PDB file of C-alpha atoms in Angstrom:
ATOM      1  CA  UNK A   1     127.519 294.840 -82.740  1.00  0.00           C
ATOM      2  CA  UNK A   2     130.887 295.986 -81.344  1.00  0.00           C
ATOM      3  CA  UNK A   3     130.018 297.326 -77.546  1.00  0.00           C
ATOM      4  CA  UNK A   4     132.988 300.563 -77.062  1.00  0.00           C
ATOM      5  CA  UNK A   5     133.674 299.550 -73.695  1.00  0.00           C
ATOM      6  CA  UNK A   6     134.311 302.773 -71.544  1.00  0.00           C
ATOM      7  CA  UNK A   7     132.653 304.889 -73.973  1.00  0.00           C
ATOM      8  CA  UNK A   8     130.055 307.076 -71.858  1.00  0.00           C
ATOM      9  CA  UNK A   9     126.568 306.023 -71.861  1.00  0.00           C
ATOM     10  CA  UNK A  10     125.242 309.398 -72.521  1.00  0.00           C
ATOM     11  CA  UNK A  11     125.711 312.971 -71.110  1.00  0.00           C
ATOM     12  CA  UNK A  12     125.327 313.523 -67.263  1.00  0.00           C
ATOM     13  CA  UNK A  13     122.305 314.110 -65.509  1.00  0.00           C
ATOM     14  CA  UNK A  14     120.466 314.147 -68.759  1.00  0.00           C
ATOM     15  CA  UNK A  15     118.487 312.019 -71.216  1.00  0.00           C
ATOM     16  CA  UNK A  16     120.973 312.769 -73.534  1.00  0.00           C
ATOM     17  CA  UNK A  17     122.116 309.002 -74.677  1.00  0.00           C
ATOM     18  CA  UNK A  18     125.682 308.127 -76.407  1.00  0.00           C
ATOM     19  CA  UNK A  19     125.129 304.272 -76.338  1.00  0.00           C
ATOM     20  CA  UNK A  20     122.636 301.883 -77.066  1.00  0.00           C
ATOM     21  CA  UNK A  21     122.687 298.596 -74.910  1.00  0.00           C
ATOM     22  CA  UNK A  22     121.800 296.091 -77.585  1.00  0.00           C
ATOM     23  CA  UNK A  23     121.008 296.085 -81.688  1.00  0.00           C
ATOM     24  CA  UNK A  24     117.410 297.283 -82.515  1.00  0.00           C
ATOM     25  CA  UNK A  25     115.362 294.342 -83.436  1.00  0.00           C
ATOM     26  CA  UNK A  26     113.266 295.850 -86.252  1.00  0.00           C
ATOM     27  CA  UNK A  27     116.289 297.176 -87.807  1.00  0.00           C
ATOM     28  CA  UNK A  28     118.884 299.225 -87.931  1.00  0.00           C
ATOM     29  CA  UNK A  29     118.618 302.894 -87.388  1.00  0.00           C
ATOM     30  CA  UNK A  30     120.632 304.530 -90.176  1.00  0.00           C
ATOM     31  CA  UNK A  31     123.422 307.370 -89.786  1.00  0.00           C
ATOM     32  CA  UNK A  32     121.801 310.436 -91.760  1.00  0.00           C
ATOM     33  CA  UNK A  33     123.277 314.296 -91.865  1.00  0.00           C
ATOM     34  CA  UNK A  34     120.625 316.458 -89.468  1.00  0.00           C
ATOM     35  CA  UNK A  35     121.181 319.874 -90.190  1.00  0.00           C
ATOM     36  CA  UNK A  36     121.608 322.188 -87.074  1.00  0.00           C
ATOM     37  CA  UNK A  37     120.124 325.092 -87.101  1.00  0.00           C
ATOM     38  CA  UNK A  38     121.340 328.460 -85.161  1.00  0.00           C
ATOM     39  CA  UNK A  39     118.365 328.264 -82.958  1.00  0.00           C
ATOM     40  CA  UNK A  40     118.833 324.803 -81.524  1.00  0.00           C
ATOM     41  CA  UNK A  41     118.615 324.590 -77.149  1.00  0.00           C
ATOM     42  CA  UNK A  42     121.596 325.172 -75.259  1.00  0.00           C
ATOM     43  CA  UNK A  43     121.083 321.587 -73.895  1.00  0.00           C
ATOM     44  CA  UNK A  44     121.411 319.713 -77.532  1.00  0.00           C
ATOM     45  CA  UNK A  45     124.492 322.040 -78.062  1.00  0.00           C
ATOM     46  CA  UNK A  46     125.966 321.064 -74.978  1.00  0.00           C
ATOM     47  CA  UNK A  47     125.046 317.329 -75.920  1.00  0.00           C
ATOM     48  CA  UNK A  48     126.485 317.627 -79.424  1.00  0.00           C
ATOM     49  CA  UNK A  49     129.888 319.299 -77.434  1.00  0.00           C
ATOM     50  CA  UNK A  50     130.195 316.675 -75.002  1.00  0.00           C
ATOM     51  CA  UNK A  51     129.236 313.628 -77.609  1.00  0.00           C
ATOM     52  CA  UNK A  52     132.019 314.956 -79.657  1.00  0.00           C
ATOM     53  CA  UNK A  53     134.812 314.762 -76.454  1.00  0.00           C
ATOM     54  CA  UNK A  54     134.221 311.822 -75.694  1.00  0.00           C
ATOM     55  CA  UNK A  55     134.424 310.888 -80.017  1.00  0.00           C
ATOM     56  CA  UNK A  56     137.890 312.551 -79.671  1.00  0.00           C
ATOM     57  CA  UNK A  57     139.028 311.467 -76.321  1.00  0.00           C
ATOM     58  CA  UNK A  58     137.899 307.866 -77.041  1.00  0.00           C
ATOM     59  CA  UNK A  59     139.272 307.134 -80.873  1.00  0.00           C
ATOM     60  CA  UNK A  60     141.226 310.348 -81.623  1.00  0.00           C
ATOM     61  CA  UNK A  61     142.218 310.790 -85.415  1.00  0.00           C
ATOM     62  CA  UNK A  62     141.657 306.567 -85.703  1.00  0.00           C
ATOM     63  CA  UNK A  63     139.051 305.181 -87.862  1.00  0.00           C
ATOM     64  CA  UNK A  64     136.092 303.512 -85.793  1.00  0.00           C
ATOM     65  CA  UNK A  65     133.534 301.302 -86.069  1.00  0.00           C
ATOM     66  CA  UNK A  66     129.882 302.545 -85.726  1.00  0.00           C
ATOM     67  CA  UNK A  67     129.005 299.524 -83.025  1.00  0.00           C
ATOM     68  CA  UNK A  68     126.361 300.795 -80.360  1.00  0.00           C
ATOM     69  CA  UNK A  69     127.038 304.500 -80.415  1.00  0.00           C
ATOM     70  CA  UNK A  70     124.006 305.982 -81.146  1.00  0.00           C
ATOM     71  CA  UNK A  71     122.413 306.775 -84.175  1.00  0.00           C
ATOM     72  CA  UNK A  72     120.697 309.643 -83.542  1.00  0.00           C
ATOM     73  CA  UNK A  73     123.308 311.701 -81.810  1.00  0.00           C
ATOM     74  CA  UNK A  74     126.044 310.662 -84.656  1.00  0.00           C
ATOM     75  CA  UNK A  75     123.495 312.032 -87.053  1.00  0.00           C
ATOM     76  CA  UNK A  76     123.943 315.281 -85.339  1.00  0.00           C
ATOM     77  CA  UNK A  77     127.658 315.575 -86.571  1.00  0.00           C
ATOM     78  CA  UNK A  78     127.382 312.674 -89.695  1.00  0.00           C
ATOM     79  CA  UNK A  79     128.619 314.532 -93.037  1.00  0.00           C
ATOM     80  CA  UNK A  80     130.545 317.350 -90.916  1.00  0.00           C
ATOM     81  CA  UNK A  81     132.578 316.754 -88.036  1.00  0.00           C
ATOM     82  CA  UNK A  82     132.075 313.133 -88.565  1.00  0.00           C
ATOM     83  CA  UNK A  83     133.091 311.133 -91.670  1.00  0.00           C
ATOM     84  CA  UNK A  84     132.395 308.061 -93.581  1.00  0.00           C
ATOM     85  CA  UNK A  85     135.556 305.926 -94.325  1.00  0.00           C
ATOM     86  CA  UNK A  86     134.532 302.754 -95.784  1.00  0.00           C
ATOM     87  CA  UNK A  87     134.080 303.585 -99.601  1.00  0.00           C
ATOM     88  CA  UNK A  88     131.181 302.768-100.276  1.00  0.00           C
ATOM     89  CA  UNK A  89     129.384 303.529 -96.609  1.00  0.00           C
ATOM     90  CA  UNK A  90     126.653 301.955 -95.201  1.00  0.00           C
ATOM     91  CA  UNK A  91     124.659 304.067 -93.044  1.00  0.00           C
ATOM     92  CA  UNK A  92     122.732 301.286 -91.660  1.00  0.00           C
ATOM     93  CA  UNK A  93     125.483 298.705 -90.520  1.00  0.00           C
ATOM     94  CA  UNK A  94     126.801 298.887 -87.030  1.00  0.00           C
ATOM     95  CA  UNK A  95     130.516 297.628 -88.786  1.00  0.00           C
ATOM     96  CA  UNK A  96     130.403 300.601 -90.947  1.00  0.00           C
ATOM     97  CA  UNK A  97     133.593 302.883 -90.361  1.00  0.00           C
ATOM     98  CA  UNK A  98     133.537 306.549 -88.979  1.00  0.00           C
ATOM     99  CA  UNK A  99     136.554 308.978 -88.755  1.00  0.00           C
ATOM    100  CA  UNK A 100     136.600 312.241 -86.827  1.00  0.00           C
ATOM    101  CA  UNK A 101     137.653 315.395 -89.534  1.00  0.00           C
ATOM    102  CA  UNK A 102     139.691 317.360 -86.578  1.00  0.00           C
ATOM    103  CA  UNK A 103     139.520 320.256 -88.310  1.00  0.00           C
ATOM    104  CA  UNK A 104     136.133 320.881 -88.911  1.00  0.00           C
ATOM    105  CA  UNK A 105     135.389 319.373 -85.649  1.00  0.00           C
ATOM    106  CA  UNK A 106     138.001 321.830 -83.895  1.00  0.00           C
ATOM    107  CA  UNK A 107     135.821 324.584 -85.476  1.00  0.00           C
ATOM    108  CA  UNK A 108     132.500 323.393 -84.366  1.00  0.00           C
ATOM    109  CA  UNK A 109     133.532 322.409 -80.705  1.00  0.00           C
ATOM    110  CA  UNK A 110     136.741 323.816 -79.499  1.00  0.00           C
ATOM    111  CA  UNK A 111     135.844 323.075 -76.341  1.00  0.00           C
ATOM    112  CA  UNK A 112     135.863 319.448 -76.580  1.00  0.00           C
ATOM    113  CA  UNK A 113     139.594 319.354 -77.395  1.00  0.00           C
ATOM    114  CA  UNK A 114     141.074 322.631 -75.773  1.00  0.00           C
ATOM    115  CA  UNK A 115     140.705 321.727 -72.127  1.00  0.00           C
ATOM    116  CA  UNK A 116     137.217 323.448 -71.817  1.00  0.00           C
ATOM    117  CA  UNK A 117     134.260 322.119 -70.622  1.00  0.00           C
ATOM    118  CA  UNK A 118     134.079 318.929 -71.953  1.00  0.00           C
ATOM    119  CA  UNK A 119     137.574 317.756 -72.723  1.00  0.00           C
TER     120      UNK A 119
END
């Protein structure tokens, strides 16, 4: 499992968590789309914002491997902002290849690359 050195380890002053530390024993946890819904917290929002920054500031409009970013917080943006490129993907290998769709992810969270909050 690649480790993304200098990759934050999750959002600040919360549980929110970008990394994991090692590969899950019983298995990989696989990449799924989780739909998100109008009336999510302000506090996941802000997560998904801020998880998506540091996407953008760490690998930009480069294809990346999965490694020990987190599962569950990629899930939040898998099939949207965040994009399968190996052909054919497998959502439950840490090699597995993402790429960041700037458009659609310039929609969701303009903060994250305009100099706002989280860039």
């Amino acid at each position: 499992m690649l480790k993304h050195r200098g990759f934050p380890g999750r959002l600040p002053g919360t549980d929110f968590q970008f990394v994991i530390r090692r590969p899950n024993p019983k298995g990989v946890t696989a990449i799924v789309r989780r739909e998100r819904y109008r009336d999510r917290r302000p506090p996941d929002k802000r997560a998904d914002a801020a998880f998506m920054g540091a996407l953008w500031r760490h690998f930009g409009t480069e294809p990346f491997e999965r490694g020990n970013l987190d599962a569950g917080r990629l899930s939040w943006l898998f099939g949207r902002e965040v994009l399968p490129y190996d052909d054919p993907f497998d959502p439950e290998s840490y090699e597995s290849l993402l790429i960041i769709d700037e458009t659609a992810a310039r929609a969701a969270f303009p903060d994250a690359f305009d100099g706002g909050e989280w860039a």
